[in-house]
CSV table of C-alpha atoms in Angstrom, one decimal:
chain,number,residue,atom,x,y,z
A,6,UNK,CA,-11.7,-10.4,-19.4
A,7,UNK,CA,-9.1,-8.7,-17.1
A,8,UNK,CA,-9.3,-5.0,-16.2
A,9,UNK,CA,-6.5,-3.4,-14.9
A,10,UNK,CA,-6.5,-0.3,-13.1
A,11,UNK,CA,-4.0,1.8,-11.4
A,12,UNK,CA,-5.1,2.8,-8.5
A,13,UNK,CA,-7.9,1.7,-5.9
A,14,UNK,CA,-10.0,4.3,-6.7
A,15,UNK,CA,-10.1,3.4,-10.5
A,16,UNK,CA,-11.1,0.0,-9.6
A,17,UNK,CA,-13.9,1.1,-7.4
A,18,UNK,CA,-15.6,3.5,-10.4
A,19,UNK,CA,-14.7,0.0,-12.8
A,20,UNK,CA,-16.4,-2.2,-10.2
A,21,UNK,CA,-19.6,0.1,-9.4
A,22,UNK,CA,-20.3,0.0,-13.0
A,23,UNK,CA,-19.8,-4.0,-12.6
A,24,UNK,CA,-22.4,-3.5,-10.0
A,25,UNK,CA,-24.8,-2.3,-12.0
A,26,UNK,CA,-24.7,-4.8,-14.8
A,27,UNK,CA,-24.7,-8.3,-12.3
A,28,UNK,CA,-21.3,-8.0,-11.8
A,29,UNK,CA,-21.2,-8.3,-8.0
A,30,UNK,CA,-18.4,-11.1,-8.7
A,31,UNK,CA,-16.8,-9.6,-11.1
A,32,UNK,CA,-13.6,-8.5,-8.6
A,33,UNK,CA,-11.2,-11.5,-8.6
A,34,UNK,CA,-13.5,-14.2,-9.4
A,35,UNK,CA,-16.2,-13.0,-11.7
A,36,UNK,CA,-16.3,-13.4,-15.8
A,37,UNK,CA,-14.2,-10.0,-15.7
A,38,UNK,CA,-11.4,-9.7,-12.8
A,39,UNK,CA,-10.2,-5.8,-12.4
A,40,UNK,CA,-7.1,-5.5,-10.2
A,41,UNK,CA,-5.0,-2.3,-9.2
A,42,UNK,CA,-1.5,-2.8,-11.7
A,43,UNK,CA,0.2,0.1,-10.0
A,44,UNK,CA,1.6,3.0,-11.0
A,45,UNK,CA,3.4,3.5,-14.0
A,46,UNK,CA,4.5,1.0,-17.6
A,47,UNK,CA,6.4,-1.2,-15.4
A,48,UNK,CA,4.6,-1.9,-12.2
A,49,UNK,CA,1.9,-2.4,-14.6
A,50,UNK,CA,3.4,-4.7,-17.3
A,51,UNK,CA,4.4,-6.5,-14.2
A,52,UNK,CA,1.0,-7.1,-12.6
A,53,UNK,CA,-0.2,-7.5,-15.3
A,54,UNK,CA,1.7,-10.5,-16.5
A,55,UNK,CA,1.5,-12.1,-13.4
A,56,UNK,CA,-1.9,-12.2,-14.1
A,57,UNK,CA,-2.5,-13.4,-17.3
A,58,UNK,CA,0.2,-16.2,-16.4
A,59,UNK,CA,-1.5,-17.9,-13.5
A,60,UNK,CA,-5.1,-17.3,-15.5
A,61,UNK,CA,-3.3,-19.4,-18.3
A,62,UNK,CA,-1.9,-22.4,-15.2
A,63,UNK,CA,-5.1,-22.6,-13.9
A,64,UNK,CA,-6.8,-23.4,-17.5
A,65,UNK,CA,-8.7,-20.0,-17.6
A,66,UNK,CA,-6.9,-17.8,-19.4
A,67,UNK,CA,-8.2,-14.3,-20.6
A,68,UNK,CA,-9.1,-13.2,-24.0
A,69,UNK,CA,-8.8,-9.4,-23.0
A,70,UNK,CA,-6.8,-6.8,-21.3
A,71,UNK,CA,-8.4,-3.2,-20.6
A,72,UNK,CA,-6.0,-0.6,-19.2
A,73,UNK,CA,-8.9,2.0,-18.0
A,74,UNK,CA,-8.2,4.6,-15.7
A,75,UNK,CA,-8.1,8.5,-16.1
A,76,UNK,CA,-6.0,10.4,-17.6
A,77,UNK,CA,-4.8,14.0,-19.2
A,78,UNK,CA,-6.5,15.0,-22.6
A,79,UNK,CA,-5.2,17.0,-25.0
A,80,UNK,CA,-7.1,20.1,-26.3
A,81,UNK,CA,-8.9,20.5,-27.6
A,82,UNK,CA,-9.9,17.1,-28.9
A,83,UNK,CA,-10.8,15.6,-25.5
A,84,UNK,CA,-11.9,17.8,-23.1
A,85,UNK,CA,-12.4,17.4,-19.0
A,86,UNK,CA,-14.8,14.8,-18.1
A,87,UNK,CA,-14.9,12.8,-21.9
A,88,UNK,CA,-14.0,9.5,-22.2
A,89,UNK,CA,-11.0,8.2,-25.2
A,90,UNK,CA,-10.7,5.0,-26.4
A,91,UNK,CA,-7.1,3.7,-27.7
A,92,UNK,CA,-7.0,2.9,-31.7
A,93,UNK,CA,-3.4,3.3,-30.9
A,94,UNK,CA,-1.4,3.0,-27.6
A,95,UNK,CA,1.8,4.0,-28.0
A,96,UNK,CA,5.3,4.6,-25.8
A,97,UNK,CA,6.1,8.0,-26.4
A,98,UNK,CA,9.2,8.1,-24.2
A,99,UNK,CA,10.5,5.4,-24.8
A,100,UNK,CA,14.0,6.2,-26.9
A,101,UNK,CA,16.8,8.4,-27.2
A,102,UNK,CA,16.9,11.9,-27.3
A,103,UNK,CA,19.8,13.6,-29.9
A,104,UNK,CA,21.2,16.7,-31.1
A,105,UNK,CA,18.6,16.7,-33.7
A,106,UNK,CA,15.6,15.6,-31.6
A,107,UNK,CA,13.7,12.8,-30.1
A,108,UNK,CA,14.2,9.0,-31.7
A,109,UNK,CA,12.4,6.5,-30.6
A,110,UNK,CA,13.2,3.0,-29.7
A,111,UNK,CA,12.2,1.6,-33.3
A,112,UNK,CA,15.1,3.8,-35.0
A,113,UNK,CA,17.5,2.8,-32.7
A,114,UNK,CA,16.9,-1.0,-34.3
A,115,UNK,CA,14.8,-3.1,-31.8
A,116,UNK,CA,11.6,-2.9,-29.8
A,117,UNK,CA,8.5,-1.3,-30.0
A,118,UNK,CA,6.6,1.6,-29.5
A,119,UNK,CA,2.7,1.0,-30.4
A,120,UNK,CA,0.1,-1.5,-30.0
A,121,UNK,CA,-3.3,-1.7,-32.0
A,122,UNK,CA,-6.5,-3.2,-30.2
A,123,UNK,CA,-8.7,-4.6,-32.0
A,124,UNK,CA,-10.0,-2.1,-34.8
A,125,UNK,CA,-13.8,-3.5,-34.9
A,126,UNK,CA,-13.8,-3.8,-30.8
A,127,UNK,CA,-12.5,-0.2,-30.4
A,128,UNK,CA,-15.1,1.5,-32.5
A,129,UNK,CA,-17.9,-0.1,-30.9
A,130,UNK,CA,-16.7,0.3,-27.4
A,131,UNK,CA,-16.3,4.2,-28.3
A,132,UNK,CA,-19.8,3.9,-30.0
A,133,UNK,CA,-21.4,2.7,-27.0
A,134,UNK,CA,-20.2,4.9,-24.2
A,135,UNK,CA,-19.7,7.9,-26.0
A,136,UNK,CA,-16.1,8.1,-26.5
A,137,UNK,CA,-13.7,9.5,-28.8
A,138,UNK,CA,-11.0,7.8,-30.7
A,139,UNK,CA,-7.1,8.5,-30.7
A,140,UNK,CA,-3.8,7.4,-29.4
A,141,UNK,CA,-3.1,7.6,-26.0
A,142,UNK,CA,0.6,7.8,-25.5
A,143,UNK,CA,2.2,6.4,-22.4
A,144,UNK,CA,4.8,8.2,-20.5
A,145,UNK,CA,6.9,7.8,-17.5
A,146,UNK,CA,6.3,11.3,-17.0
A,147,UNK,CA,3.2,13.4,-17.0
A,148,UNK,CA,3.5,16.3,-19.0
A,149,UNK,CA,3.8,19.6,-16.9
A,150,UNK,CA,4.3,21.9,-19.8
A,151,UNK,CA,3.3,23.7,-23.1
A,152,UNK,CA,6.3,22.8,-25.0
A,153,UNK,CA,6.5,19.2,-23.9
A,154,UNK,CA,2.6,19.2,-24.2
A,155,UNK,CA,3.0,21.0,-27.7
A,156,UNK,CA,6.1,18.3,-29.2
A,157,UNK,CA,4.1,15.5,-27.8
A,158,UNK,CA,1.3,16.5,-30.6
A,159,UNK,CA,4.0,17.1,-32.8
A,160,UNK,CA,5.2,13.8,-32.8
A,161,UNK,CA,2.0,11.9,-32.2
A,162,UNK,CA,-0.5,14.4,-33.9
A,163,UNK,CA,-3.5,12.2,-33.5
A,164,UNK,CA,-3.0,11.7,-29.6
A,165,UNK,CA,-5.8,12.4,-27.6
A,166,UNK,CA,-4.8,11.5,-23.8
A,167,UNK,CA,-1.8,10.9,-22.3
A,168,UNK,CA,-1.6,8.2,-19.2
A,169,UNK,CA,1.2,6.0,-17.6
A,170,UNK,CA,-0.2,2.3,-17.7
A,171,UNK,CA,-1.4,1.7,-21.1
A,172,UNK,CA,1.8,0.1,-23.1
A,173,UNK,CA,2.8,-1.5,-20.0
A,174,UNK,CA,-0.1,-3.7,-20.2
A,175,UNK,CA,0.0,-3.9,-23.7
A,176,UNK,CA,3.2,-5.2,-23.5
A,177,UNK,CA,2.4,-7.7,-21.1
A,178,UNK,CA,-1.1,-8.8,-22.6
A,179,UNK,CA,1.1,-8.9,-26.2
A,180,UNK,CA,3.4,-11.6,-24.7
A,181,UNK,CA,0.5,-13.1,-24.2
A,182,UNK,CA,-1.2,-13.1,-27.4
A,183,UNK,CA,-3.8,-11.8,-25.8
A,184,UNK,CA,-5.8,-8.4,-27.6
A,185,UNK,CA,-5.5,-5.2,-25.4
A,186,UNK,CA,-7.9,-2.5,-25.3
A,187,UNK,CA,-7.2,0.8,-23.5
A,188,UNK,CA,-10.0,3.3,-22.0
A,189,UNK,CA,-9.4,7.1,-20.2
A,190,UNK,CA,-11.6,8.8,-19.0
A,191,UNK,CA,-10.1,12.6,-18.9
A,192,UNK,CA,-9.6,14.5,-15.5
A,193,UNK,CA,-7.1,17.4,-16.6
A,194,UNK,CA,-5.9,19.4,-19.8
A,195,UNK,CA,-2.1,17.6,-21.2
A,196,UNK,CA,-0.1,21.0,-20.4
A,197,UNK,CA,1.3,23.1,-17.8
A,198,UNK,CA,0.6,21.3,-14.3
A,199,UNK,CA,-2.4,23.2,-12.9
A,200,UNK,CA,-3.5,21.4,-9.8
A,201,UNK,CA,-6.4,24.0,-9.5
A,202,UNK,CA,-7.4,22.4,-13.3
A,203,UNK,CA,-7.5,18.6,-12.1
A,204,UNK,CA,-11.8,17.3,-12.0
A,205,UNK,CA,-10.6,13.9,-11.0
A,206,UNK,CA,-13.6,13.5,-9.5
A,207,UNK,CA,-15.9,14.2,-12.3
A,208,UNK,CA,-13.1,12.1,-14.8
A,209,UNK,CA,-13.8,8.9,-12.1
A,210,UNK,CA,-18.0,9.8,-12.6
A,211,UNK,CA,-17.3,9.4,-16.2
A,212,UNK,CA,-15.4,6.4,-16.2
A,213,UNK,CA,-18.3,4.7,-14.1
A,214,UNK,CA,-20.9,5.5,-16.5
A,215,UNK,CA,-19.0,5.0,-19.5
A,216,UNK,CA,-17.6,1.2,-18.7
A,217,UNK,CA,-20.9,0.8,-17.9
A,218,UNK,CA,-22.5,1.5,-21.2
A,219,UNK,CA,-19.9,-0.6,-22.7
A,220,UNK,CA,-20.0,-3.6,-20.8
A,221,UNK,CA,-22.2,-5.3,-23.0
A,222,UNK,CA,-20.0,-5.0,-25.5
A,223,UNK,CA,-16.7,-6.4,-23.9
A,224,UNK,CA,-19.2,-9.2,-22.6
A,225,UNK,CA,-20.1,-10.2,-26.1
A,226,UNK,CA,-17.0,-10.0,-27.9
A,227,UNK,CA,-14.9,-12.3,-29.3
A,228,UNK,CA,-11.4,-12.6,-29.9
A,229,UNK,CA,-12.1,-13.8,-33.7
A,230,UNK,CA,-14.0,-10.8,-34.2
A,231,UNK,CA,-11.9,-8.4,-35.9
């Protein structure tokens, strides 16, 4: 299993929980491998493909991608310091916007805009560390304010966070033909940018205790199990 994280610090809270559950090989050589993907749907896609392609040359390749990291929830369904898991992880950005509103990428004839992990895996991931279940869009952009915050739920009204990684690794883990799960741990409200607002250190608490409840579960999955 590959994790991928954006920053350092995500990896660390990823890899303590590792820690705790025999992982103490679990960064770059162990049964699950977390590396930093950068910032961002690109950067990520990117690192993350790279990935998955020299796992595949060297006759190891994975049989799951988790984008976990933290993120922005939306209220009130996932509030500061809860964790989401992805039934749905979609690009919410990614389109055209019009005289008569935002389209996205699908109604302009080609691409995509949404991934599905695995139903079955998602529920019992959320089951184990607590977590709630909802689409987490991706975005370029964070969102900084009540209307954008306000027509994101209107367009995706069973979002629950909001992150920048997410369909960049699906993406890449989709090429791949490889299952993609994604996991956020909440550090502010999706809204008007209040620094003041941000726990990131409490969402980063969370995301250690919560990966690992679930490692068990991503340890004992299968990819035939649906």
């Amino acid at each position: 299993m590959l994790v991928a994280t954006a920053v350092p610090v995500e990896r660390d809270a990823v890899a303590e929980a590792l820690g705790a559950h025999g992982g103490s090989g679990a960064i770059a050589r162990g049964r699950i491998d977390v590396i930093d993907a950068g910032v961002g749907p690109a950067l990520a896609a990117a690192s993350v493909a790279s990935a998955l392609t020299t796992a595949s040359l060297q006759g190891t390749p994975y049989d799951l991608v988790v984008s976990a990291g933290i993120g922005g929830g939306f209220q009130p369904g996932a509030p500061v310091g809860s964790l989401v898991v992805a039934d749905e992880i979609v690009a919410a950005d990614l389109g055209a916007e019009t005289p008569d509103g935002f389209l996205p990428v699908t109604e302009l004839g080609f691409g995509t805009v949404r991934h599905q992990p695995p139903g079955e895996l998602a529920r019992r991931v959320a089951e184990a560390a607590g977590a709630r279940t909802g689409a987490v869009l991706t975005v370029s952009t964070v969102t900084g304010t009540a209307a954008r915050a306000t027509a994101l739920r209107e367009r995706h009204p069973t979002a629950l966070a909001e992150a920048m990684e997410g369909f960049g690794v699906a993406e890449a883990a989709g090429a791949h033909g490889v299952a993609v799960l994604e996991i956020r741990a909440i550090s502010n409200p999706v809204g008007p940018r209040d620094r003041a607002a941000w726990r990131i250190g409490d969402a980063l608490a969370a995301l250690t205790e919560g990966f690992g409840k679930l490692v068990p579960v991503l340890e004992s999955w299968n990819r035939h199990d649906q």
